[in-house]
PDB file of C-alpha atoms in Angstrom:
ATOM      1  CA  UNK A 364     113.984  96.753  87.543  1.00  0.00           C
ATOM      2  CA  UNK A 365     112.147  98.447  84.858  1.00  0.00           C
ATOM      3  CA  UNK A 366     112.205 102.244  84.790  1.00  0.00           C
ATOM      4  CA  UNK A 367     109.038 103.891  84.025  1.00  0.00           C
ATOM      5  CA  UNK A 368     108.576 108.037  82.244  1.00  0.00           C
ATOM      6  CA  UNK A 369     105.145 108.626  81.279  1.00  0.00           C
ATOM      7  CA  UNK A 370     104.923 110.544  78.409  1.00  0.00           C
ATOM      8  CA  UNK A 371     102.636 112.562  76.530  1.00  0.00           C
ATOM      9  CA  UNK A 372      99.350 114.233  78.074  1.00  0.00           C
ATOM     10  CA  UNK A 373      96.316 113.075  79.578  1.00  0.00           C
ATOM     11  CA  UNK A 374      93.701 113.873  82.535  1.00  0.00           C
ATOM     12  CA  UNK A 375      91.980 111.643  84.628  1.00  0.00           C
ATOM     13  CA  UNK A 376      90.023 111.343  87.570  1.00  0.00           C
ATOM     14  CA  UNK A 377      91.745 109.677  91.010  1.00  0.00           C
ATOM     15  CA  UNK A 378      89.459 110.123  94.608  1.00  0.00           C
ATOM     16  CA  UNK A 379      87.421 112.688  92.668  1.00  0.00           C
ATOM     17  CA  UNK A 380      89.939 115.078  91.541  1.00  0.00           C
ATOM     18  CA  UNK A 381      90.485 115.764  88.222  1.00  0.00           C
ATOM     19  CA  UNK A 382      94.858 115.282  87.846  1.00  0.00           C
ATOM     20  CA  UNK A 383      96.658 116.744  84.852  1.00  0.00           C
ATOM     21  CA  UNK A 384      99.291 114.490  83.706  1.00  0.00           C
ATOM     22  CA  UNK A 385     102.189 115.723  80.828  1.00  0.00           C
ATOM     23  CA  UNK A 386     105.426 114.694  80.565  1.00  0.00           C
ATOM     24  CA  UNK A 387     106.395 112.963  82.950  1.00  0.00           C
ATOM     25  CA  UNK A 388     104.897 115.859  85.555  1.00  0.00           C
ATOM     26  CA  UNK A 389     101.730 115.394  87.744  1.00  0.00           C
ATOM     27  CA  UNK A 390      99.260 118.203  88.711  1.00  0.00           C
ATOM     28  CA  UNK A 391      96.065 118.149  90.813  1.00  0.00           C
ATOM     29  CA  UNK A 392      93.911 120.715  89.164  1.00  0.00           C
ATOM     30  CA  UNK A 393      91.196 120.573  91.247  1.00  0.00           C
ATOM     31  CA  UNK A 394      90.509 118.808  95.393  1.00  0.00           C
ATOM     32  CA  UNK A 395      89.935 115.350  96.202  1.00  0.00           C
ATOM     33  CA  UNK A 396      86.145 114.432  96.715  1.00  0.00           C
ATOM     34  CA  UNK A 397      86.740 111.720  98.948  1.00  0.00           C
ATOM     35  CA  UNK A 398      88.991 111.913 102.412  1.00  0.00           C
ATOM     36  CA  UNK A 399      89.064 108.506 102.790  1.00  0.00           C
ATOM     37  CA  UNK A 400      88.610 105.059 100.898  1.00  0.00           C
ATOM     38  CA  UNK A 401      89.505 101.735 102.146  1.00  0.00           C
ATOM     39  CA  UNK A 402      90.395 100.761  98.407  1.00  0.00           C
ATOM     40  CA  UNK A 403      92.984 103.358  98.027  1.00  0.00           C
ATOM     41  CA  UNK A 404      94.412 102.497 101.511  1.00  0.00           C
ATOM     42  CA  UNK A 405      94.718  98.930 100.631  1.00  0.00           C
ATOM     43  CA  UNK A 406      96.200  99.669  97.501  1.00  0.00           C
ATOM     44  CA  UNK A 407      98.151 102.774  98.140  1.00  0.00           C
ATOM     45  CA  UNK A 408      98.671 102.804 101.902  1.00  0.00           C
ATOM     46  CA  UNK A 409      96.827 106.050 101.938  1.00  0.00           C
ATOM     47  CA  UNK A 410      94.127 106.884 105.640  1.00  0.00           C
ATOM     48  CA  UNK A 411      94.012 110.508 104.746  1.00  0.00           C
ATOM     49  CA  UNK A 412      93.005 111.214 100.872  1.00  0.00           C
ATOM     50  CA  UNK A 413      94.593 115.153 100.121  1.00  0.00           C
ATOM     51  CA  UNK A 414      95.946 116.449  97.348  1.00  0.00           C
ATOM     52  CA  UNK A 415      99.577 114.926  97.744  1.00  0.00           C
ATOM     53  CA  UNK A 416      98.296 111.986  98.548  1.00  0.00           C
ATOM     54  CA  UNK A 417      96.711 112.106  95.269  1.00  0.00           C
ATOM     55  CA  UNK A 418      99.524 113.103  93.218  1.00  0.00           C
ATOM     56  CA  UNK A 419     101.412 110.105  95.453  1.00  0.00           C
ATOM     57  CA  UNK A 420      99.032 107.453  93.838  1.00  0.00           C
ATOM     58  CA  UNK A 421      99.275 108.604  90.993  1.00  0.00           C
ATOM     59  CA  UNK A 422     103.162 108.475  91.206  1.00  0.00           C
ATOM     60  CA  UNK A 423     102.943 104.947  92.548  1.00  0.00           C
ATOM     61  CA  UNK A 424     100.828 103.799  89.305  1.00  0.00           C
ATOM     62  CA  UNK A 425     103.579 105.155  86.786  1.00  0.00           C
ATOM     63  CA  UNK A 426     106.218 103.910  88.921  1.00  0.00           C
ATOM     64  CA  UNK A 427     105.196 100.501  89.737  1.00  0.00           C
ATOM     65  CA  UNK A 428     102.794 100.151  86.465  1.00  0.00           C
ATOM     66  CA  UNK A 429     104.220 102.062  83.703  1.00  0.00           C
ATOM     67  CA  UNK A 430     100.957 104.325  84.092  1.00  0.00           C
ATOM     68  CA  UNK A 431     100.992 105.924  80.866  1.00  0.00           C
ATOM     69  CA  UNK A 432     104.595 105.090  79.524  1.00  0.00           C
ATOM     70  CA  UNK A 433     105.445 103.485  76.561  1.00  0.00           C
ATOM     71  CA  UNK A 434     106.617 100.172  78.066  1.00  0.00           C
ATOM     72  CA  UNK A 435     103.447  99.948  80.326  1.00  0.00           C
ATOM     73  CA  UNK A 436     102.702  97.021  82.655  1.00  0.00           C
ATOM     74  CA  UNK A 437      99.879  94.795  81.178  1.00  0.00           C
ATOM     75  CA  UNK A 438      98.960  92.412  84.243  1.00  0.00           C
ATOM     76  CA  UNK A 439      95.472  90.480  83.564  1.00  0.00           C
ATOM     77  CA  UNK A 440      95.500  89.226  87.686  1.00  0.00           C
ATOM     78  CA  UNK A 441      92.572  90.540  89.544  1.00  0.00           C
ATOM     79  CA  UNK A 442      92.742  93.527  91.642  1.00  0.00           C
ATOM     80  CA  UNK A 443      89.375  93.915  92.574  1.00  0.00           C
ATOM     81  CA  UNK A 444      87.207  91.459  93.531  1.00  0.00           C
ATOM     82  CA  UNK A 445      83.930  92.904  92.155  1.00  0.00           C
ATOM     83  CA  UNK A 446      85.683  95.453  89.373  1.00  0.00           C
ATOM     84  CA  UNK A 447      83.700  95.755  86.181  1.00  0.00           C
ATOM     85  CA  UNK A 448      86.749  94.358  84.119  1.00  0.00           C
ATOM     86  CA  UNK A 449      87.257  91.298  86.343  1.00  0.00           C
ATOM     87  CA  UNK A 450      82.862  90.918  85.641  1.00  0.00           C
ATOM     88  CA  UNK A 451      83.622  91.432  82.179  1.00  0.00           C
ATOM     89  CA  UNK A 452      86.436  89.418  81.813  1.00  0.00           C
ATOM     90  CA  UNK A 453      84.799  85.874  83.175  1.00  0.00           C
ATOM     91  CA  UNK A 454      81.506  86.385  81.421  1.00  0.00           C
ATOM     92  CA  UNK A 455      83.192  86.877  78.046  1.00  0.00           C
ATOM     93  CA  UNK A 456      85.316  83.460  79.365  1.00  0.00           C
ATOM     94  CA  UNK A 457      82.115  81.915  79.534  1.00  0.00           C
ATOM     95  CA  UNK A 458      81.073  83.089  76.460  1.00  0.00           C
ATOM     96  CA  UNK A 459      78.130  85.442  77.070  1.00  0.00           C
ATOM     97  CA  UNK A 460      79.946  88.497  75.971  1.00  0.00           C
ATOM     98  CA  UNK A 461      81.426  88.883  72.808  1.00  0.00           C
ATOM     99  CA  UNK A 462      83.679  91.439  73.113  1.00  0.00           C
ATOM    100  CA  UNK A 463      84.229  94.382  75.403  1.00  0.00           C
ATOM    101  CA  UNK A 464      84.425  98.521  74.873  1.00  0.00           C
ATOM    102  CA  UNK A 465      86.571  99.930  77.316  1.00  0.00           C
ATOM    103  CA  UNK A 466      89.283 102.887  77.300  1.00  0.00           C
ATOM    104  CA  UNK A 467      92.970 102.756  77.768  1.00  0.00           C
ATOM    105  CA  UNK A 468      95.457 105.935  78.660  1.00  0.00           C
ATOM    106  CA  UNK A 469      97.707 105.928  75.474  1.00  0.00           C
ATOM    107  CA  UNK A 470      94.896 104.736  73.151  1.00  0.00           C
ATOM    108  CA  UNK A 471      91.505 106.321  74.075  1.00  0.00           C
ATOM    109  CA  UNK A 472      88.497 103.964  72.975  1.00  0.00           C
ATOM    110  CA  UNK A 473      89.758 100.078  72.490  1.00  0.00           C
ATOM    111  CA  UNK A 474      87.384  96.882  71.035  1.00  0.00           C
ATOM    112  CA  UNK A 475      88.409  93.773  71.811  1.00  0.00           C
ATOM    113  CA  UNK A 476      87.253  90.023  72.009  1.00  0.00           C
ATOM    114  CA  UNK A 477      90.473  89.288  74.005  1.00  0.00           C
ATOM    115  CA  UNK A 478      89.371  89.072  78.140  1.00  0.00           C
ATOM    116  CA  UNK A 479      92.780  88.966  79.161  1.00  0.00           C
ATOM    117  CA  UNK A 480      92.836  92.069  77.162  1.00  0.00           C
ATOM    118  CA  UNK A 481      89.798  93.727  79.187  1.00  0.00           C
ATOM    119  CA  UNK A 482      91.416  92.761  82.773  1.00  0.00           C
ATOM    120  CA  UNK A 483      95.065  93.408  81.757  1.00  0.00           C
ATOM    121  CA  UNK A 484      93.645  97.602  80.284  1.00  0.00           C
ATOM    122  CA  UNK A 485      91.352  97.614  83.484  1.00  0.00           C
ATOM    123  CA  UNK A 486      92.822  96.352  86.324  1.00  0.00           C
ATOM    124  CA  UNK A 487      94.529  99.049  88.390  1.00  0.00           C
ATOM    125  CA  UNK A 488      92.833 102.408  85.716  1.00  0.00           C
ATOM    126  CA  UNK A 489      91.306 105.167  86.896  1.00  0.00           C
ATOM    127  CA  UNK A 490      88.512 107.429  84.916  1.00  0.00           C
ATOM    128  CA  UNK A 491      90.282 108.489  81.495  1.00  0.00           C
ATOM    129  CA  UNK A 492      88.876 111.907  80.885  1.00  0.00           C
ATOM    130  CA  UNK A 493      91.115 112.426  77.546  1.00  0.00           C
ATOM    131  CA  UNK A 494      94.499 110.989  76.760  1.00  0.00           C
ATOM    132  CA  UNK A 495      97.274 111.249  73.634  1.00  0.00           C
ATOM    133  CA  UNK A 496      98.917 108.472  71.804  1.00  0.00           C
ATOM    134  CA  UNK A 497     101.635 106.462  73.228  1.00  0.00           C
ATOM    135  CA  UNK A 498     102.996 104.295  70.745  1.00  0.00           C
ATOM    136  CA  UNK A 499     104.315 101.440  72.840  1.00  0.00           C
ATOM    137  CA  UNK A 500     100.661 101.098  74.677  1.00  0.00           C
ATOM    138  CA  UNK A 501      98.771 101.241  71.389  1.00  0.00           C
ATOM    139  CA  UNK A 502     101.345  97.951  69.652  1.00  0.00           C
ATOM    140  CA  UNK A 503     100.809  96.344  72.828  1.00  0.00           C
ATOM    141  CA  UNK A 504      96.779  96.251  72.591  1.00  0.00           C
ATOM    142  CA  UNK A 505      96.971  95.756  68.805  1.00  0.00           C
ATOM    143  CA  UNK A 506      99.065  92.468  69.294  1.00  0.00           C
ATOM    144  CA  UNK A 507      96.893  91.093  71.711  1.00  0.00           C
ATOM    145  CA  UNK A 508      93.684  91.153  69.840  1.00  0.00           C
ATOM    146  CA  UNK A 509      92.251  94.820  70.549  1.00  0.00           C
ATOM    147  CA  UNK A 510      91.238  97.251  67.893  1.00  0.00           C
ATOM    148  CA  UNK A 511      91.727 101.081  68.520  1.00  0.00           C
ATOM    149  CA  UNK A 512      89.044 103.311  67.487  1.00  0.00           C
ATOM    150  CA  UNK A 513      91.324 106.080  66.670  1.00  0.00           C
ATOM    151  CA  UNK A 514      94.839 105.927  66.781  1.00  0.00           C
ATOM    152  CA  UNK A 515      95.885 108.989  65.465  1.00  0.00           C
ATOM    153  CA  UNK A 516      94.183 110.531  68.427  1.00  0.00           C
ATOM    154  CA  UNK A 517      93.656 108.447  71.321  1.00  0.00           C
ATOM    155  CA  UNK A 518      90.125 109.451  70.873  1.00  0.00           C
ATOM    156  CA  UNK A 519      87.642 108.388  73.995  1.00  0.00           C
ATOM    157  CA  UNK A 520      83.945 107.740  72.039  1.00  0.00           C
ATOM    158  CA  UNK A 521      82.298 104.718  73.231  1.00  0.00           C
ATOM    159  CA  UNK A 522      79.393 105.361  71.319  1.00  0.00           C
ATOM    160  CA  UNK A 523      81.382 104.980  68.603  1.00  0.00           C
ATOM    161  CA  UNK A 524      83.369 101.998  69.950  1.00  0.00           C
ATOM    162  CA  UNK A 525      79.796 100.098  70.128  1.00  0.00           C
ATOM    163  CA  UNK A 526      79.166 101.095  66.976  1.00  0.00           C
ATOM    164  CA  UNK A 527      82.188  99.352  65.881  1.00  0.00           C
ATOM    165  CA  UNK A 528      82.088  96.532  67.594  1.00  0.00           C
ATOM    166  CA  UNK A 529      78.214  96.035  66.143  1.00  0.00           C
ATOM    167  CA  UNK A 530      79.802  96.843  62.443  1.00  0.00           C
ATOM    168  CA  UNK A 531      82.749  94.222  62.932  1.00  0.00           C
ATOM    169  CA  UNK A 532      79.699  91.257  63.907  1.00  0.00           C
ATOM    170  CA  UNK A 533      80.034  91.192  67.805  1.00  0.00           C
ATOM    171  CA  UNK A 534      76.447  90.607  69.028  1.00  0.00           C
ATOM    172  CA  UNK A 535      76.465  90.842  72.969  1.00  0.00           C
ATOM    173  CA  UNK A 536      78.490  93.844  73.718  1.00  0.00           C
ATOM    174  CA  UNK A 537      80.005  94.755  77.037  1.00  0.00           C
ATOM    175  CA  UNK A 538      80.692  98.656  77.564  1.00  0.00           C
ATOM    176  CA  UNK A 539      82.242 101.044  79.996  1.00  0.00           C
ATOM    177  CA  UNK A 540      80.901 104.926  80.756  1.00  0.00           C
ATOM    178  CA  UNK A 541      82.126 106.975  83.413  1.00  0.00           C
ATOM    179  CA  UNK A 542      80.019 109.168  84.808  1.00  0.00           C
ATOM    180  CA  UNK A 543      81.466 112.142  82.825  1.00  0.00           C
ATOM    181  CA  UNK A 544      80.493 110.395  79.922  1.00  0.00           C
ATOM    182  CA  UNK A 545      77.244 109.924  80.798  1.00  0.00           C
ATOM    183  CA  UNK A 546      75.479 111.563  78.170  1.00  0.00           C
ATOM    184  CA  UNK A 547      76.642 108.725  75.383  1.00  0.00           C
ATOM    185  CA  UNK A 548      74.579 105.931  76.755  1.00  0.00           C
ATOM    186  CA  UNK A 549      71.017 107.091  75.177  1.00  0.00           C
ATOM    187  CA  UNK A 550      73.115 107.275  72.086  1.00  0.00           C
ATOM    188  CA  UNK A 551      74.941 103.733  73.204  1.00  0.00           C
ATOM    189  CA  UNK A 552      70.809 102.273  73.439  1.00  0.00           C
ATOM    190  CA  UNK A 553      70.116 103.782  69.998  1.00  0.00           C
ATOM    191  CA  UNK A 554      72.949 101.949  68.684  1.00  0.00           C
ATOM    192  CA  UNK A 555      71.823  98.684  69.955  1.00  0.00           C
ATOM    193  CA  UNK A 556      68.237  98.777  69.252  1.00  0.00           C
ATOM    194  CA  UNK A 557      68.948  99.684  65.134  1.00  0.00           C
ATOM    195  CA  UNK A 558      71.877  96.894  64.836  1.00  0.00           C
ATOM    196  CA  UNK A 559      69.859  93.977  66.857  1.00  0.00           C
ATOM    197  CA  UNK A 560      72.619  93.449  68.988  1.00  0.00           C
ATOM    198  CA  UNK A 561      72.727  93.164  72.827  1.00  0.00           C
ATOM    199  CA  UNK A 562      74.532  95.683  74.973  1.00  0.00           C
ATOM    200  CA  UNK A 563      75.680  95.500  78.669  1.00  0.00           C
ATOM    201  CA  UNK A 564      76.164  99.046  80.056  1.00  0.00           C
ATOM    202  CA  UNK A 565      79.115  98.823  82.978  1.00  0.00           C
ATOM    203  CA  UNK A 566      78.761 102.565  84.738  1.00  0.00           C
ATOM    204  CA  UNK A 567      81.807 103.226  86.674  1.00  0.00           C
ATOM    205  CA  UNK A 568      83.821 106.389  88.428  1.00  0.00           C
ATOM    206  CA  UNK A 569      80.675 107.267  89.589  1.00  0.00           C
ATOM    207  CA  UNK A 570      82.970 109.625  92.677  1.00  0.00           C
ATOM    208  CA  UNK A 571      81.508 113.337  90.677  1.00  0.00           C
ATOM    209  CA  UNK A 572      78.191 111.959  89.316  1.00  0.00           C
ATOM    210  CA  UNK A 573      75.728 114.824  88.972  1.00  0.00           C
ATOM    211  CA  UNK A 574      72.130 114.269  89.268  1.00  0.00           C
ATOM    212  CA  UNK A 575      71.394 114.395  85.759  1.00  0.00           C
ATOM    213  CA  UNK A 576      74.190 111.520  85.002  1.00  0.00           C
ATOM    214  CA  UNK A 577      72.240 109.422  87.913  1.00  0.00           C
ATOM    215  CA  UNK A 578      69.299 109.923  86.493  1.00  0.00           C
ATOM    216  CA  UNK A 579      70.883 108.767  83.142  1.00  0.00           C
ATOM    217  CA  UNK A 580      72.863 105.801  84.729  1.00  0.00           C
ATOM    218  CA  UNK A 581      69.181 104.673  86.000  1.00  0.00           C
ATOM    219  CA  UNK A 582      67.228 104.879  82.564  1.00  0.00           C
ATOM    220  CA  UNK A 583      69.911 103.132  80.965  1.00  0.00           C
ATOM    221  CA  UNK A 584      72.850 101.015  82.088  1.00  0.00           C
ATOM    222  CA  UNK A 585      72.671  97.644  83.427  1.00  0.00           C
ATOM    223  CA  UNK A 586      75.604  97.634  86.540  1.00  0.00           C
ATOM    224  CA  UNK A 587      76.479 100.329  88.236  1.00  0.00           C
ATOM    225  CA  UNK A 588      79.533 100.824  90.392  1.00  0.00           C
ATOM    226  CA  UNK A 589      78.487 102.947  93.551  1.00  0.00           C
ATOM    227  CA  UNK A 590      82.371 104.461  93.783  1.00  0.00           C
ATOM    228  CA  UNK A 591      82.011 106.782  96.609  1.00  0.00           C
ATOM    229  CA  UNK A 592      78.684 109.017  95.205  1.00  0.00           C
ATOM    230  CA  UNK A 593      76.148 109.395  97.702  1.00  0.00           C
ATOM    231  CA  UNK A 594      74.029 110.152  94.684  1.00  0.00           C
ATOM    232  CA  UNK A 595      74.466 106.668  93.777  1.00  0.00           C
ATOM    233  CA  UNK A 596      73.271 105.317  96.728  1.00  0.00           C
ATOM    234  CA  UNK A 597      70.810 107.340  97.660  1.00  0.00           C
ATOM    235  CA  UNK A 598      69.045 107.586  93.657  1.00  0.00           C
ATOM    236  CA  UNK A 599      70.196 104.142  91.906  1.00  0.00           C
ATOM    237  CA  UNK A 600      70.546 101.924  94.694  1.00  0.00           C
ATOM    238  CA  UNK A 601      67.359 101.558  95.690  1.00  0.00           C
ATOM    239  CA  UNK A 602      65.838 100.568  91.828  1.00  0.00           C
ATOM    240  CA  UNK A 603      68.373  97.668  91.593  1.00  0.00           C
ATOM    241  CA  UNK A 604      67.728  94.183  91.761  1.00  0.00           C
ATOM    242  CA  UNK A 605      70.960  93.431  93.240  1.00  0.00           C
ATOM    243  CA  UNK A 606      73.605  94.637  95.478  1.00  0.00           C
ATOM    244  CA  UNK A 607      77.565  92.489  94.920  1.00  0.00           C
ATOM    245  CA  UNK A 608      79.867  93.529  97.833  1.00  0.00           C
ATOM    246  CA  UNK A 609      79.350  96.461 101.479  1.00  0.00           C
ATOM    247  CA  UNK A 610      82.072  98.634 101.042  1.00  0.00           C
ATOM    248  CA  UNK A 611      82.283  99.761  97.457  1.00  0.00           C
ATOM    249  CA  UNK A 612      79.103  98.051  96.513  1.00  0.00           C
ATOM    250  CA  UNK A 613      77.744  97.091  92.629  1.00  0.00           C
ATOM    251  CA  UNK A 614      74.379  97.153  91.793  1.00  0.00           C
ATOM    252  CA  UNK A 615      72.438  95.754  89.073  1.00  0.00           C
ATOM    253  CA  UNK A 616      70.120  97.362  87.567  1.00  0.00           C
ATOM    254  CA  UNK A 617      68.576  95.102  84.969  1.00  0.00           C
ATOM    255  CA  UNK A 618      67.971  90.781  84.668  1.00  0.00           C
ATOM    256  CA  UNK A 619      70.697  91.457  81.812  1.00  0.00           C
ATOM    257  CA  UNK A 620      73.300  92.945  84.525  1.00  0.00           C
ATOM    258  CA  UNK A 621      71.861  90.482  87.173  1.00  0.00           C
ATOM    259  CA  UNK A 622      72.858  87.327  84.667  1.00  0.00           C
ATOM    260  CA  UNK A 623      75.907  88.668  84.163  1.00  0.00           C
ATOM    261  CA  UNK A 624      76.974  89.193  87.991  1.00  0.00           C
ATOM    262  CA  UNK A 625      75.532  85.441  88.784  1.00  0.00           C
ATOM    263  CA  UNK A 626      77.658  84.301  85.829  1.00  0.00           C
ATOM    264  CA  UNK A 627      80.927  86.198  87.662  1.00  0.00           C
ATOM    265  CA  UNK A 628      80.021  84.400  90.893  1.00  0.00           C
ATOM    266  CA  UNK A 629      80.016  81.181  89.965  1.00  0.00           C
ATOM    267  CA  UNK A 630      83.645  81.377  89.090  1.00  0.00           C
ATOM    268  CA  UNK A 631      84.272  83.381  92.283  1.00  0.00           C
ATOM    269  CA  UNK A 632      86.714  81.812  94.393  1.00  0.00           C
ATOM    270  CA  UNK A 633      86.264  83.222  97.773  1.00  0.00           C
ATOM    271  CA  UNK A 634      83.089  82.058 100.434  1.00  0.00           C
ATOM    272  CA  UNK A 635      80.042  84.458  99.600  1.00  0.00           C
ATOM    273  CA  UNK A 636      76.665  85.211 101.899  1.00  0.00           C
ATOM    274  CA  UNK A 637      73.551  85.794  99.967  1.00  0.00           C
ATOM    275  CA  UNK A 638      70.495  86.978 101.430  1.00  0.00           C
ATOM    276  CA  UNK A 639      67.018  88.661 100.698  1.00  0.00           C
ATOM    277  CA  UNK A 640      66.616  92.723 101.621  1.00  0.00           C
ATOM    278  CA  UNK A 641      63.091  94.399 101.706  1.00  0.00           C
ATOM    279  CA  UNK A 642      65.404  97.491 100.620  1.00  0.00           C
ATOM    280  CA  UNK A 643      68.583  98.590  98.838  1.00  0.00           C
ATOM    281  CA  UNK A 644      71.394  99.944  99.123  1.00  0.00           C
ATOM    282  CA  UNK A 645      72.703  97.311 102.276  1.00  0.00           C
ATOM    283  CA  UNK A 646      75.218  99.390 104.098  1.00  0.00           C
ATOM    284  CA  UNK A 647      77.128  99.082 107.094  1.00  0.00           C
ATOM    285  CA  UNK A 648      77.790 102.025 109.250  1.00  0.00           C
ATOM    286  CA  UNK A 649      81.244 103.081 109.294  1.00  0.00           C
ATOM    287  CA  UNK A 650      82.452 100.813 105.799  1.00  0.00           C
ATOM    288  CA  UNK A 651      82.958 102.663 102.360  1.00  0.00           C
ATOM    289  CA  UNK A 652      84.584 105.682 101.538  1.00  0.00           C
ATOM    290  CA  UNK A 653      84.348 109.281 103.114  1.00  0.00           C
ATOM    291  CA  UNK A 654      83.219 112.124 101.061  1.00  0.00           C
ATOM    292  CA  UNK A 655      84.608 115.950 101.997  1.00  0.00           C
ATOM    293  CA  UNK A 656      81.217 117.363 103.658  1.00  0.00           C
TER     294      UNK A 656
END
């Protein structure tokens, strides 16, 4: 069995609190939005979301994962059903994404036209607020395909990364901004309307969304993941044209986004019900996650 020591230092987001990671140690800075999410029971066992259970999951994703170690796991199988990189992944399969913009602990801001690529970074991550170079991490992407926007650094820019992609000839762009990073998708828009290119705007760990990020997600991305913001819910939800899944639902927000969800379904595997609503967000009492308060 492999044995996993995460190395260097990096912060990111798990159940809404912001965890300190550095050499091999784990630290919640700050408390745990949610108390519970049926997510992070199914994939961590957890009922009752606290700090330790927190710095458990956490644990659980270096151990089993190689979560930030130099011989990290790289697993392209779904985990999630309606995830952003399992959407991203079969619509660049079918061809109508180029290339995805997406972030990886170890290597900050990756490009790549390799879907395998987008599912294997995506698959069991968590909101990368900042992260440092990890050498084994950063070979892996660059041998499948994927093209670091800073290595040096680890730098997290997807502004930049869009810019990129649009400067390297990819046309139809899919990108991912957390809520923290709200603030780049005007400049993300910019970007697409001066290089003629077409960009799909994923907007995920939504958990600590402020107002002014929802009011940003709703001017400008095309799918939204609800997480567990009320904000979401209550401010996005009901502009979308679309609602994919109860419990941790995914809305889109624009025909573009709409497409591209279709385009995931058709390659879906398991049985589906589809009906009209007079109203969004569709929620069942008692499903999704529970937020302290």
């Amino acid at each position: 069995m492999k044995r996993f020591l995460a190395v260097g230092e990096h912060e990111i987001y798990c159940c809404g609190a912001r965890v300190r990671i550095k050499d091999g140690k784990i630290k919640v800075l700050t408390r745990p939005r949610i108390v519970y999410c049926p997510l992070h029971e199914a994939l961590y066992g957890t009922k009752i979301i606290d700090e330790e259970a927190v710095k458990q999951s956490v644990q659980m994703k270096i151990r089993n994962f190689g979560f930030c170690c130099e011989n990290r796991i790289f697993d392209d199988s779904m985990v999630v059903p309606y995830g952003s990189s399992e959407i991203i992944r079969v619509c660049m399969e079918k061809k109508l994404l180029d290339c995805a913009v997406t972030v990886c602990e170890g290597a900050g801001t990756v490009i790549t036209a390799n879907p395998s690529l987008v599912q294997a970074i995506g698959a069991r991550l968590t909101g990368i607020i900042k992260t440092s170079p990890i050498k084994g991490i950063i070979e892996h992407i660059k041998n499948e395909k994927g093209i670091i926007l800073n290595e040096a650094s680890a730098k997290i820019d997807q502004a930049e990364g869009v810019l990129k992609a649009a400067n390297l000839g990819y046309k139809r762009v899919a990108v991912t901004v957390a809520s923290f990073l709200s603030e780049s998708m005007e400049k993300i828009r910019r970007i697409e309307e001066e290089k003629g290119i077409k960009v799909a705007i994923f907007s995920v760990c939504n958990t600590c969304a402020s107002s002014k990020d929802a009011e940003r997600i709703l001017s400008y991305a095309d799918i939204v993941c609800a997480s567990a913001s009320r904000l979401i819910r209550e401010k996005v939800a009901p502009k979308a044209l679309m609602q994919l899944g109860v419990t941790i639902p995914v809305f889109a927000l624009t025909e573009f986004g709409k497409n591209l969800i279709l385009a995931y379904l058709e390659k879906f595997k398991e049985k589906l019900v589809i009906f009209r609503t007079s109203k969004l967000p569709y929620q069942v009492e008692g499903k999704g996650p529970k937020i302290e308060g």
